[in-house]
PDB file of C-alpha atoms in Angstrom:
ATOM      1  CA  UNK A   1       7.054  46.111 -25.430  1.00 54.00           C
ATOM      2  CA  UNK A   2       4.260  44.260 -23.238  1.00 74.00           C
ATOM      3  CA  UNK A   3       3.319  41.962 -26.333  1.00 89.00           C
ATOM      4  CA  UNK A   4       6.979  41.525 -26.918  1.00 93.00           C
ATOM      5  CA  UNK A   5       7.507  40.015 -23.602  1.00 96.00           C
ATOM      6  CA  UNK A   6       4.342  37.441 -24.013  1.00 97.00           C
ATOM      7  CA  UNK A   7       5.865  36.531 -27.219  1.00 96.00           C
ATOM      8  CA  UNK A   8       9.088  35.956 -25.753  1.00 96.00           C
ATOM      9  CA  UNK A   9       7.521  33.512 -22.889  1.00 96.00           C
ATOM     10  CA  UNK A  10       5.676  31.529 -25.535  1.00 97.00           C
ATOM     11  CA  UNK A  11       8.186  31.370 -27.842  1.00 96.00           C
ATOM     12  CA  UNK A  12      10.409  29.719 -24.852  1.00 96.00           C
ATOM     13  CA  UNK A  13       7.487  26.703 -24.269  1.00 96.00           C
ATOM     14  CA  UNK A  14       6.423  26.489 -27.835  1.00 94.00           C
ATOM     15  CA  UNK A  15       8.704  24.653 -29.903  1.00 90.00           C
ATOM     16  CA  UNK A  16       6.908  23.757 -32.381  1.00 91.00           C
ATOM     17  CA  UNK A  17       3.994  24.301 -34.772  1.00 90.00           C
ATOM     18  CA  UNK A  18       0.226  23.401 -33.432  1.00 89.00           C
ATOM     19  CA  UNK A  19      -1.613  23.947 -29.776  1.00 91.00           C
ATOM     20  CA  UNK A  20       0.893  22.686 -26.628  1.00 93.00           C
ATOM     21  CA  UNK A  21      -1.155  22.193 -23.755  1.00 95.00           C
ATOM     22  CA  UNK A  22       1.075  23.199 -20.575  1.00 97.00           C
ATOM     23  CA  UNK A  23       1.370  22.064 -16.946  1.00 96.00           C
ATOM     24  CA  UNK A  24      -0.727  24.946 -16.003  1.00 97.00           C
ATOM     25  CA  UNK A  25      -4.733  24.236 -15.869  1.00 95.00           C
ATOM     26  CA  UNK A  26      -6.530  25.851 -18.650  1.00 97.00           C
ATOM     27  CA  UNK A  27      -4.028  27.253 -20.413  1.00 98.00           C
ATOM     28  CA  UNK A  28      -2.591  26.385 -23.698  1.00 97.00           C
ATOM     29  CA  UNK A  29       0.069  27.952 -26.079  1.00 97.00           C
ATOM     30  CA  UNK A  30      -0.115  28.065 -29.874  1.00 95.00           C
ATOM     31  CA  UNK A  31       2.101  28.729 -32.641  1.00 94.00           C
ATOM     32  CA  UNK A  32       3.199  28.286 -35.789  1.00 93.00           C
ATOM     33  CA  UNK A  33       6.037  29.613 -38.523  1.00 93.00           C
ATOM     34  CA  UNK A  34       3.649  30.372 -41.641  1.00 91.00           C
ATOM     35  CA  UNK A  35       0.936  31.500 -42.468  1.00 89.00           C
ATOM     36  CA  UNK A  36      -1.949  28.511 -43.543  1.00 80.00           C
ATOM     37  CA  UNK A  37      -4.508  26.995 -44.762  1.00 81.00           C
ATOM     38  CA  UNK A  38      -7.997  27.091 -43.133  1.00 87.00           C
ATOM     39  CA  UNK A  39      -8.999  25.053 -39.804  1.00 89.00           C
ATOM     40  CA  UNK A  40     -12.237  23.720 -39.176  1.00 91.00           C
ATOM     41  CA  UNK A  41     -12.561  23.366 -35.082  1.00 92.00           C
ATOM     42  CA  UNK A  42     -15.097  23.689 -32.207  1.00 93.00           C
ATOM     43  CA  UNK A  43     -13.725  26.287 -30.264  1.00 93.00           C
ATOM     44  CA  UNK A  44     -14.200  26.085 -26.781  1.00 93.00           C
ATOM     45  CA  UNK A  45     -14.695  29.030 -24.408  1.00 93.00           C
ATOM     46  CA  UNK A  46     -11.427  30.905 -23.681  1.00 95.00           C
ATOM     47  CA  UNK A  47      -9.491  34.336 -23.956  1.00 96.00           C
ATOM     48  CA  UNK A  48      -7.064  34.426 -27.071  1.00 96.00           C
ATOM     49  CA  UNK A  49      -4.423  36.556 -26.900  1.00 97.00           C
ATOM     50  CA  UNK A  50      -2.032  36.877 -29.983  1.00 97.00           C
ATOM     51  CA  UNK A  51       1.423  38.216 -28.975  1.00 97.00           C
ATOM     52  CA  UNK A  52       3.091  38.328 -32.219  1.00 97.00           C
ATOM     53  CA  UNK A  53       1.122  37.419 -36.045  1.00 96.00           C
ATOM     54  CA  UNK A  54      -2.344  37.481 -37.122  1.00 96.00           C
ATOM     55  CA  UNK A  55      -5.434  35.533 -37.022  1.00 95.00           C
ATOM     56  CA  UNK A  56      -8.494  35.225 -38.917  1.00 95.00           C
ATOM     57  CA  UNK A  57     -11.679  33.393 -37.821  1.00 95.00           C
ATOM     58  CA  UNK A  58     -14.972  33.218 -39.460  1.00 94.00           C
ATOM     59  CA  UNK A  59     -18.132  31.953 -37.114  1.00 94.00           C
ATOM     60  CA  UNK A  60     -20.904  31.449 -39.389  1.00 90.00           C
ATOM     61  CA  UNK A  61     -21.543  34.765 -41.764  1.00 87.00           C
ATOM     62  CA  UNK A  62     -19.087  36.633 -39.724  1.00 91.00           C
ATOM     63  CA  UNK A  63     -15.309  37.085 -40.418  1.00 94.00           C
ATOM     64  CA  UNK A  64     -12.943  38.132 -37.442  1.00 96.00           C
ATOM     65  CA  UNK A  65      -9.275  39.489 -37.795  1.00 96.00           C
ATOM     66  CA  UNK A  66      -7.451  40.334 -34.930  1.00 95.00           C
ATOM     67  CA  UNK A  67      -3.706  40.419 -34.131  1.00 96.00           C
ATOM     68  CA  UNK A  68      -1.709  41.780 -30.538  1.00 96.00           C
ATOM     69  CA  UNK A  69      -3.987  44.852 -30.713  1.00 94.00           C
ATOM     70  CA  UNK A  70      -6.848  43.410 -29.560  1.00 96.00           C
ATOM     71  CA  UNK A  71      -8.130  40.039 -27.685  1.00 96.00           C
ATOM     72  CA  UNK A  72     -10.914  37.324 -28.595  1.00 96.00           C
ATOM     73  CA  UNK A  73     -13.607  36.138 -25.765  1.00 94.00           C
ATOM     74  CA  UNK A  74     -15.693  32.722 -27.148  1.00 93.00           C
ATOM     75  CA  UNK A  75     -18.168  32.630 -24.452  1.00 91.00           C
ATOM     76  CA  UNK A  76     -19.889  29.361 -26.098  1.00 92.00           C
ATOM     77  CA  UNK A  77     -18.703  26.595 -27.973  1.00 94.00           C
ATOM     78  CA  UNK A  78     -18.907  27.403 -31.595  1.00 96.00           C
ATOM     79  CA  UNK A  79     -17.656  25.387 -34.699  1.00 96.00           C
ATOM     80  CA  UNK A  80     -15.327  27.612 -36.654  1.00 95.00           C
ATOM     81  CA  UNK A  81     -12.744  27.883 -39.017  1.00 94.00           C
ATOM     82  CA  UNK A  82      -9.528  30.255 -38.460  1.00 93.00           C
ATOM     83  CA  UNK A  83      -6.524  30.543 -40.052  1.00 93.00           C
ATOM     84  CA  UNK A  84      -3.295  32.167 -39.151  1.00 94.00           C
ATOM     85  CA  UNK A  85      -2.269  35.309 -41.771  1.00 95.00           C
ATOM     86  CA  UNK A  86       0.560  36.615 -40.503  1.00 95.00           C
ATOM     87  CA  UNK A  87       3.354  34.487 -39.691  1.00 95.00           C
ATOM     88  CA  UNK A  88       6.883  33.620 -40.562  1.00 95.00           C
ATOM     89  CA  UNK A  89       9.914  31.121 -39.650  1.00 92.00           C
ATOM     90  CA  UNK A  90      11.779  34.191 -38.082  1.00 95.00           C
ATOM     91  CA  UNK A  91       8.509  35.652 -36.858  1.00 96.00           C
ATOM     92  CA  UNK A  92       6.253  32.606 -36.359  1.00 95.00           C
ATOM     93  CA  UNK A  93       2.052  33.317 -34.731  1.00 96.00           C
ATOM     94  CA  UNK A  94       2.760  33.369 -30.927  1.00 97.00           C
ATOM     95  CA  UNK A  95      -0.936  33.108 -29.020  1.00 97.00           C
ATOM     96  CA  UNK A  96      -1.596  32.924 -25.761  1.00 98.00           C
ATOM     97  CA  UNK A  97      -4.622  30.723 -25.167  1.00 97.00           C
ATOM     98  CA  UNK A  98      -6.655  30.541 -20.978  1.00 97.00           C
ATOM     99  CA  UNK A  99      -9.812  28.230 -21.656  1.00 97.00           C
ATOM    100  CA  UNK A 100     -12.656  29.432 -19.289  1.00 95.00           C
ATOM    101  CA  UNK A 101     -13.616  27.656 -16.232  1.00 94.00           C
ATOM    102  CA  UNK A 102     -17.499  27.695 -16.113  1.00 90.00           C
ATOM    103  CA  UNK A 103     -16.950  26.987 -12.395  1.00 91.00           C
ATOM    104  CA  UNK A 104     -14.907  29.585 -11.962  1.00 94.00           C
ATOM    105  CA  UNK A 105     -16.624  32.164 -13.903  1.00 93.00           C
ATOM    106  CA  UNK A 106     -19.874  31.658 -11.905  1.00 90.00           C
ATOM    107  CA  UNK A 107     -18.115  32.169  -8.152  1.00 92.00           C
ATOM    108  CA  UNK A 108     -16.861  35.379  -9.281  1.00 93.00           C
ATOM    109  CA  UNK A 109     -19.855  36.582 -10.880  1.00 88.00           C
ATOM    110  CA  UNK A 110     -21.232  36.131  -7.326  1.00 87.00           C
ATOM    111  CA  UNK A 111     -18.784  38.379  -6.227  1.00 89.00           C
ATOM    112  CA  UNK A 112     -19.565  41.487  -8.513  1.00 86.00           C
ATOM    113  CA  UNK A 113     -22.397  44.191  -8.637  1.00 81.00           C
ATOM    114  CA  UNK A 114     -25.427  42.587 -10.469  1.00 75.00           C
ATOM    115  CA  UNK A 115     -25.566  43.847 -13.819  1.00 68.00           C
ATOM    116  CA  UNK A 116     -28.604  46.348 -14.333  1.00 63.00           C
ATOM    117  CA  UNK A 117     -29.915  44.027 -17.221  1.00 59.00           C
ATOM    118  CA  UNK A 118     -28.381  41.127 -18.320  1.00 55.00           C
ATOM    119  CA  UNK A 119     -26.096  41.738 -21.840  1.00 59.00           C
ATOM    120  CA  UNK A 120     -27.111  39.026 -24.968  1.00 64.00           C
ATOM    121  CA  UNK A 121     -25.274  39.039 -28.187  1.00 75.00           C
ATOM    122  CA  UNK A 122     -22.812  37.249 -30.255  1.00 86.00           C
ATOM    123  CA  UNK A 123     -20.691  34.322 -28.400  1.00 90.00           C
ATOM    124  CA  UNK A 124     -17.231  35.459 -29.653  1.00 93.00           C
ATOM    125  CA  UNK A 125     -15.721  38.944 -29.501  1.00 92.00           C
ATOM    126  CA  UNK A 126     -13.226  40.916 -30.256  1.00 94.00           C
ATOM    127  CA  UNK A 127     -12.410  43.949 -27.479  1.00 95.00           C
ATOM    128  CA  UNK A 128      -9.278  46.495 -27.377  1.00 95.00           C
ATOM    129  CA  UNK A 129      -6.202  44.906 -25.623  1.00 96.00           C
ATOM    130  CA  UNK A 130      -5.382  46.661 -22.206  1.00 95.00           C
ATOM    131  CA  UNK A 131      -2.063  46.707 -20.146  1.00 95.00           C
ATOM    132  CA  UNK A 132      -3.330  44.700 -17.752  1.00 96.00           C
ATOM    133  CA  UNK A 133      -4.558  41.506 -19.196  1.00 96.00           C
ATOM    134  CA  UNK A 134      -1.480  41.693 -21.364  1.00 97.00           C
ATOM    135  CA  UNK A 135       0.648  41.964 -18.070  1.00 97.00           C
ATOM    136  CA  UNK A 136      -1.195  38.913 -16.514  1.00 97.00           C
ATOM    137  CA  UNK A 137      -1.322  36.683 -19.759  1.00 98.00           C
ATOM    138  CA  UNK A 138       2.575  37.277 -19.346  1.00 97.00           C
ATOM    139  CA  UNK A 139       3.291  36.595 -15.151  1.00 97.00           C
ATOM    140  CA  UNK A 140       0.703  33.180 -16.215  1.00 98.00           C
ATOM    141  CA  UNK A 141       2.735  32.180 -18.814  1.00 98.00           C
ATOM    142  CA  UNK A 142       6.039  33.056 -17.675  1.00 97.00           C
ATOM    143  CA  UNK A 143       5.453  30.504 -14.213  1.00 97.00           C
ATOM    144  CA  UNK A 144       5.951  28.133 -16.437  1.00 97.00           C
ATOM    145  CA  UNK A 145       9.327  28.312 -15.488  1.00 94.00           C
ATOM    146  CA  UNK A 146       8.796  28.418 -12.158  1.00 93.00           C
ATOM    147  CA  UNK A 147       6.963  24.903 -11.429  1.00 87.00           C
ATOM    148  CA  UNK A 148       7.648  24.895  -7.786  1.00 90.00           C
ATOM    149  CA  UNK A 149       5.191  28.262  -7.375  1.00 94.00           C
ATOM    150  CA  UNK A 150       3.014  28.014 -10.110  1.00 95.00           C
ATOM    151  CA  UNK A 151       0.946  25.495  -8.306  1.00 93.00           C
ATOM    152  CA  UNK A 152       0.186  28.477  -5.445  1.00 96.00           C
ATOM    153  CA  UNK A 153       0.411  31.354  -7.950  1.00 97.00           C
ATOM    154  CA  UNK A 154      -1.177  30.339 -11.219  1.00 98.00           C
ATOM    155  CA  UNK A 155      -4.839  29.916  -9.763  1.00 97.00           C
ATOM    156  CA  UNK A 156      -4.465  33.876  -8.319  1.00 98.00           C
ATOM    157  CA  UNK A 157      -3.611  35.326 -12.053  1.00 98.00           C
ATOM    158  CA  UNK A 158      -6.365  33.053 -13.586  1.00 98.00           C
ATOM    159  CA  UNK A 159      -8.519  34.643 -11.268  1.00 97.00           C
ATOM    160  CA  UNK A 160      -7.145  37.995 -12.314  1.00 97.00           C
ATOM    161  CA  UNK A 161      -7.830  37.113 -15.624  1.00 97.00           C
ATOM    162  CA  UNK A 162     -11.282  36.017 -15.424  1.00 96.00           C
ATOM    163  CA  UNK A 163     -12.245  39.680 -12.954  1.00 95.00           C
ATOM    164  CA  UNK A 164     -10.404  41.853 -15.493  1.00 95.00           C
ATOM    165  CA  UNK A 165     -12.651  40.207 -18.691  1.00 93.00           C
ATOM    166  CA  UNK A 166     -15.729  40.467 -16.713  1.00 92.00           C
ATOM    167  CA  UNK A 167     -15.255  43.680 -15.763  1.00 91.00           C
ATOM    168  CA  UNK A 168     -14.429  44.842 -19.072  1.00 89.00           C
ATOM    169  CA  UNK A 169     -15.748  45.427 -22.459  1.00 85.00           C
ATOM    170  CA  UNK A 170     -18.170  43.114 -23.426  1.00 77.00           C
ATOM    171  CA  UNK A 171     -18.403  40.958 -19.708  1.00 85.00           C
ATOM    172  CA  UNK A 172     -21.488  41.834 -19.215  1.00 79.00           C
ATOM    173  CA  UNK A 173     -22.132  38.859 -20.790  1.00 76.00           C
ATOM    174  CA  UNK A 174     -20.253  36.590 -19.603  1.00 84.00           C
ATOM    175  CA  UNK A 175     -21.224  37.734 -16.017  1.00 82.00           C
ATOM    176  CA  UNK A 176     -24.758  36.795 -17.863  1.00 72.00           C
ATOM    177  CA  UNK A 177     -23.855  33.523 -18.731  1.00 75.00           C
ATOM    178  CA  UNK A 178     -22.330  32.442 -15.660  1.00 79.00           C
ATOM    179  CA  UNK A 179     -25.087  33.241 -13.416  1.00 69.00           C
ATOM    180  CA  UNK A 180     -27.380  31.724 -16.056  1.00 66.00           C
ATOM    181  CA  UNK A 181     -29.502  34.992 -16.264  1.00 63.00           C
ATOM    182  CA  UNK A 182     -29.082  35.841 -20.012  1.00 76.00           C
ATOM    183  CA  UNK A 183     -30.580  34.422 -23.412  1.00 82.00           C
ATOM    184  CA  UNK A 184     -27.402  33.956 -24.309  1.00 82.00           C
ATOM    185  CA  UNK A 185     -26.874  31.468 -21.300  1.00 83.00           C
ATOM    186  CA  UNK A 186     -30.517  29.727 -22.162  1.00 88.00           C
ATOM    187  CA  UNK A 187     -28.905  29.113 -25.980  1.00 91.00           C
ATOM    188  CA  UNK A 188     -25.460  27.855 -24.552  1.00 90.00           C
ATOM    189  CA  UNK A 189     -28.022  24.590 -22.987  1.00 90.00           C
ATOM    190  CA  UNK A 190     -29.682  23.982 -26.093  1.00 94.00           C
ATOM    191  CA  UNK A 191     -25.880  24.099 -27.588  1.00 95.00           C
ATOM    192  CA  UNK A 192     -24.853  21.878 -24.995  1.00 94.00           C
ATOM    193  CA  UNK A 193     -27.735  19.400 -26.102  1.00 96.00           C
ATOM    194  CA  UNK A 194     -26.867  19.559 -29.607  1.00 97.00           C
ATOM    195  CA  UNK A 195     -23.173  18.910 -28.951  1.00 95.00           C
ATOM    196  CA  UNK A 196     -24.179  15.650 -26.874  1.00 96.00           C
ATOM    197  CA  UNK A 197     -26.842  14.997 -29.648  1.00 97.00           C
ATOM    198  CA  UNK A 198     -25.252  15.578 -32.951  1.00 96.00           C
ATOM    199  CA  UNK A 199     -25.886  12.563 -34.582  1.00 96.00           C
ATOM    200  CA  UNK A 200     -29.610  12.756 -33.925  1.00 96.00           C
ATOM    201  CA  UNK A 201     -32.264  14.838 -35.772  1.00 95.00           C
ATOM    202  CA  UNK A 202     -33.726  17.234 -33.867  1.00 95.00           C
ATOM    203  CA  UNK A 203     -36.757  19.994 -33.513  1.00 95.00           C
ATOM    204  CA  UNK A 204     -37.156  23.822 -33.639  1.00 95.00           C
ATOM    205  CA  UNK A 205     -39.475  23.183 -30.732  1.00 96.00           C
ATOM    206  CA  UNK A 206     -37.507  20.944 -29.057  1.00 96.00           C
ATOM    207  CA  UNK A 207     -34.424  23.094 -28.524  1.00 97.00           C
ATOM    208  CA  UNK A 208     -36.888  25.877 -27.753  1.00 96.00           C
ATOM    209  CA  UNK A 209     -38.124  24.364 -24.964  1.00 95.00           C
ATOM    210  CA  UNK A 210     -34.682  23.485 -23.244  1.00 93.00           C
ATOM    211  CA  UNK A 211     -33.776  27.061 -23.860  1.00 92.00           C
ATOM    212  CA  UNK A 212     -36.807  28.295 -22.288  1.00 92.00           C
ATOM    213  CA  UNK A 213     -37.911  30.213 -25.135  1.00 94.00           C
ATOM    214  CA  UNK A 214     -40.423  30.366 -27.766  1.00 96.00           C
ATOM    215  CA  UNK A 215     -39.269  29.366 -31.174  1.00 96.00           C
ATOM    216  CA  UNK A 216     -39.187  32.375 -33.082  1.00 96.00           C
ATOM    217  CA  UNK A 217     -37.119  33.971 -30.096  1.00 94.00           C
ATOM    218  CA  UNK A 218     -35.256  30.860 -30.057  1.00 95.00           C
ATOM    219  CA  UNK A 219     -34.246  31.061 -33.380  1.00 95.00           C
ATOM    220  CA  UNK A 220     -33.481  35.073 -33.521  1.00 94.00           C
ATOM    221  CA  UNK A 221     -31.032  34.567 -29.833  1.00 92.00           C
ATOM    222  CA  UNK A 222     -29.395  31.256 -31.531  1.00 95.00           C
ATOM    223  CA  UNK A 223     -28.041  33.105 -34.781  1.00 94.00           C
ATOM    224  CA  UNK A 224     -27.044  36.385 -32.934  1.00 91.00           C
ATOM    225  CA  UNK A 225     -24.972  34.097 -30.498  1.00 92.00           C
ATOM    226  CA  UNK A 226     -23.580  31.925 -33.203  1.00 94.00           C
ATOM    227  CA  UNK A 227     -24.057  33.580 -36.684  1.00 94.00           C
ATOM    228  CA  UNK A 228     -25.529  30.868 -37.935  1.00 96.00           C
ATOM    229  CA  UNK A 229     -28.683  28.537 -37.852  1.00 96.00           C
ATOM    230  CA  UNK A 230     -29.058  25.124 -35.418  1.00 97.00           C
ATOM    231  CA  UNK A 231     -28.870  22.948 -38.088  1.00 97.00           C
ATOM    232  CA  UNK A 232     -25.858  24.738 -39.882  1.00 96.00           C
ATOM    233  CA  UNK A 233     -24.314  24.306 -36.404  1.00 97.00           C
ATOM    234  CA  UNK A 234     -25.522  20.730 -36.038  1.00 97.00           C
ATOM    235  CA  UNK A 235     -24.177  20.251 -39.647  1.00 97.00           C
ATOM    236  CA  UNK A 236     -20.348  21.904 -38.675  1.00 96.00           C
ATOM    237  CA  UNK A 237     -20.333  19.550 -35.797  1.00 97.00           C
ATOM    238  CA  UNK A 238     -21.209  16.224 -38.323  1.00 97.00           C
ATOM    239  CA  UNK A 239     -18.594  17.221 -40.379  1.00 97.00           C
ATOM    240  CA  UNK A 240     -15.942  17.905 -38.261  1.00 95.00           C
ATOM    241  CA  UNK A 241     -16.352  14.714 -36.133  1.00 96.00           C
ATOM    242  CA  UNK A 242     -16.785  12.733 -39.830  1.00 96.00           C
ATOM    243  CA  UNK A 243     -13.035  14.440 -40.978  1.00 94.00           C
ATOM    244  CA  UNK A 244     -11.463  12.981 -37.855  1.00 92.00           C
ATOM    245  CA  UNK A 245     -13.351   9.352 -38.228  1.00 95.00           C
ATOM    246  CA  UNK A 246     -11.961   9.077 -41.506  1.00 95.00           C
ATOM    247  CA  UNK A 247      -8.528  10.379 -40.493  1.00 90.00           C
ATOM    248  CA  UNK A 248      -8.090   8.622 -37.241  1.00 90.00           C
ATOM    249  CA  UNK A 249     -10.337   5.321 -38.445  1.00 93.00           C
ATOM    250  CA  UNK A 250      -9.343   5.549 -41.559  1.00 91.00           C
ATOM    251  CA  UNK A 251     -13.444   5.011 -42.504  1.00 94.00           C
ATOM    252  CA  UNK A 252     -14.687   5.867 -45.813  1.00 95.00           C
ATOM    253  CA  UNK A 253     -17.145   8.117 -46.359  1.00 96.00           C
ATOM    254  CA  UNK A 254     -20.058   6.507 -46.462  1.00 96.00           C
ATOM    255  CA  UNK A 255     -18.969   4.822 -43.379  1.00 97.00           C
ATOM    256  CA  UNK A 256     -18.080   8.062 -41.880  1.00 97.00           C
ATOM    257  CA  UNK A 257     -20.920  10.022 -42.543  1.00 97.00           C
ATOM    258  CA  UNK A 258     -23.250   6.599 -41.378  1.00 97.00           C
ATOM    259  CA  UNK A 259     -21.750   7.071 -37.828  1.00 97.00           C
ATOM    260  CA  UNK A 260     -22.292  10.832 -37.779  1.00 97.00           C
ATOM    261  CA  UNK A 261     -26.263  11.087 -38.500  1.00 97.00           C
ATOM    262  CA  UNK A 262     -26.374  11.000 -42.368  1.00 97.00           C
ATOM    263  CA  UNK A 263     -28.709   8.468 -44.537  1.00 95.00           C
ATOM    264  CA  UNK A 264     -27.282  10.114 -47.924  1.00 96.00           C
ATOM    265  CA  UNK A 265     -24.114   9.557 -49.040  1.00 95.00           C
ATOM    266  CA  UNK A 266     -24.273  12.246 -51.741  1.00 96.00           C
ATOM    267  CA  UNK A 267     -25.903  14.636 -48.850  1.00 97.00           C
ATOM    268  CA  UNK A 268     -22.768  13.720 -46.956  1.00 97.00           C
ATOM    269  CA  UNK A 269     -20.170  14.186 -49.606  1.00 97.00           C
ATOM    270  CA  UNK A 270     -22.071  17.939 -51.214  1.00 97.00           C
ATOM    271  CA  UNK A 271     -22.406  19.002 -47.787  1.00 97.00           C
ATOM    272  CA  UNK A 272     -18.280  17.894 -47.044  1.00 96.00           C
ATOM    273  CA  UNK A 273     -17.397  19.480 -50.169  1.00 96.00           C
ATOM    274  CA  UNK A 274     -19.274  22.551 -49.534  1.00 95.00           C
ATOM    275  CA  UNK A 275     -17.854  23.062 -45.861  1.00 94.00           C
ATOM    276  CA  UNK A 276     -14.015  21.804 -46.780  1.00 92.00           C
ATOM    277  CA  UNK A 277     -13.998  23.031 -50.095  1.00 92.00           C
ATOM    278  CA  UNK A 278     -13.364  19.559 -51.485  1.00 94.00           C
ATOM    279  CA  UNK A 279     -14.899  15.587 -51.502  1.00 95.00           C
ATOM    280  CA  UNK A 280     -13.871  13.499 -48.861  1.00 96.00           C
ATOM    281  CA  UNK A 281     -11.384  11.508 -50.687  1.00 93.00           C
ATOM    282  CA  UNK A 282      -9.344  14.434 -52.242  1.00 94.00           C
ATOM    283  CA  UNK A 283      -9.787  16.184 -49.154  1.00 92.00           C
ATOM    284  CA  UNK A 284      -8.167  13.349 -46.738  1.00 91.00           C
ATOM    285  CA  UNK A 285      -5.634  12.490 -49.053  1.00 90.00           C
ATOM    286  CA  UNK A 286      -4.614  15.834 -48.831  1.00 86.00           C
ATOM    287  CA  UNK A 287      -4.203  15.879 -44.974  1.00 84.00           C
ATOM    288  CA  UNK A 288      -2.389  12.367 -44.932  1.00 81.00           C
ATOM    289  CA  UNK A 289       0.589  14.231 -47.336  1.00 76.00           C
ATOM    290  CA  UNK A 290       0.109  17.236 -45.251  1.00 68.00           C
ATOM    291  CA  UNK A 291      -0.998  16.670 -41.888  1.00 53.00           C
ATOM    292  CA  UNK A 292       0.328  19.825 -40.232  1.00 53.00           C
ATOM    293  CA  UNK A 293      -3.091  21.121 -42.405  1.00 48.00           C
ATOM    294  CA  UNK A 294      -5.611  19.618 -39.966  1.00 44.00           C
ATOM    295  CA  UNK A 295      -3.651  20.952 -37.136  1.00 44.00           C
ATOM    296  CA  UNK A 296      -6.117  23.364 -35.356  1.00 46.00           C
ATOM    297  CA  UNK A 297      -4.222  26.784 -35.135  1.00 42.00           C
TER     298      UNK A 297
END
């Protein structure tokens, strides 16, 4: 009944297919009325909440389903690809989407008991749903309606939110991040770096040192927090930004892979092929016919 309620508030905002940002801070609302193709996408930090359908998501070597029984926490920003499974015109994928405040986070992890040791591990996670974050996700998104007190009321359910997930399963580390006292929070600088940086080469030691570790420990934390290597990352990151150059530019791919760090044009077009499952041409021809395919989901 709880998840039927969320899915009835996002169905009334979400008209149609793709990510609607709303008038509230932070929070977004997907959906869409089949189920589709892959999407490629840096996910930013936020709690997912699907109130009616079924996601997967694969980070790296990992592969992630979850539906309304349970709720996804990124904690960093990490290049994935997810696709909706379950999903119909009469039942479309309803999610419920709060993007984290690093702000926020770290004033109430001020508030809270200090955590006996600080928690490191992978930056997205799935945890059971509970009746209370579904009853929040549902008072958020149902002020939508209500502009004239969402203004006063929406920052004290975000705040809810945010407690109730840090208190939880698996907030131990994102209490850990937000006070900066975890590995996990060292690797989300040197991810920080690489997003501002991904067009340049880099070094093992280099993005040791900003993480303030040594490089085999560097390397170990990165791939449990990501499930995958720095330059795989690095590589996602090229990719994804080359797509949208040659989509929004309309740049061909030698151009487009120029502009995002690559010398090789055949490195560009393997590695595009490899990650998209086909060469840039065929692959962006495809999305001009189609574009609701490179709609992130």
């Amino acid at each position: 009944m709880a998840h039927q309620e969320l899915a009835t508030q996002i169905a009334r905002y979400a008209e149609r297919d793709g990510i609607i940002d709303t008038p509230i801070a932070r929070l977004a609302l997907v959906r869409s009325g089949q189920s589709g193709e892959p999407v490629h996408m840096v996910q930013r930090p936020a709690l997912c909440i699907i109130a009616q359908g079924g996601k997967r998501v694969l980070l790296g070597d990992a592969v992630i389903d979850y539906g309304p029984a349970s709720y996804l926490v990124a904690s960093l920003d990490l290049p994935i690809t997810g696709a909706v499974t379950q999903a119909s015109a009469d039942a479309p994928y309803l999610c419920f989407c709060l993007y984290l405040d690093p702000a926020l986070l770290s004033e109430i992890a001020l508030t809270l008991p200090p955590l006996p040791a600080a928690e490191d591990g992978a930056g997205m996670t799935l945890h059971p749903m509970t009746p209370e974050l579904i009853d929040a996700a549902t008072r958020l998104t149902a002020l939508l309606g209500d502009q004239a007190t969402a203004s006063l009321l929406a920052p004290l359910i975000e705040r809810e939110l945010l407690v109730r997930l840090m208190t939880g399963p698996g907030g131990g580390a994102l209490r850990a991040i937000a006070s900066g006292e975890s590995r996990t929070g060292q690797i989300a600088q040197a991810i920080a770096w690489l997003k501002a940086h991904f067009r340049e080469p880099f070094s093992g030691p280099h993005l040791a040192a900003l993480a303030g570790m040594s490089l085999s420990s560097f390397h170990d934390h990165f791939r449990r927090a990501t499930a995958m290597t720095p330059l795989q990352y690095q590589k996602q990151l090229r990719l994804q930004e080359a797509r949208a150059l040659m989509l929004a530019e309309r740049l061909d791919a030698a151009e487009a892979g120029f502009r995002v760090g690559y010398d090789s044009p055949s490195q560009f077009s393997r590695e595009y092929r490899r990650l998209f499952g086909a060469p840039p041409i065929r692959d962006i021809g495809r999305l001009k016919v189609m574009p609701q395919i490179a709609i992130a989901i």
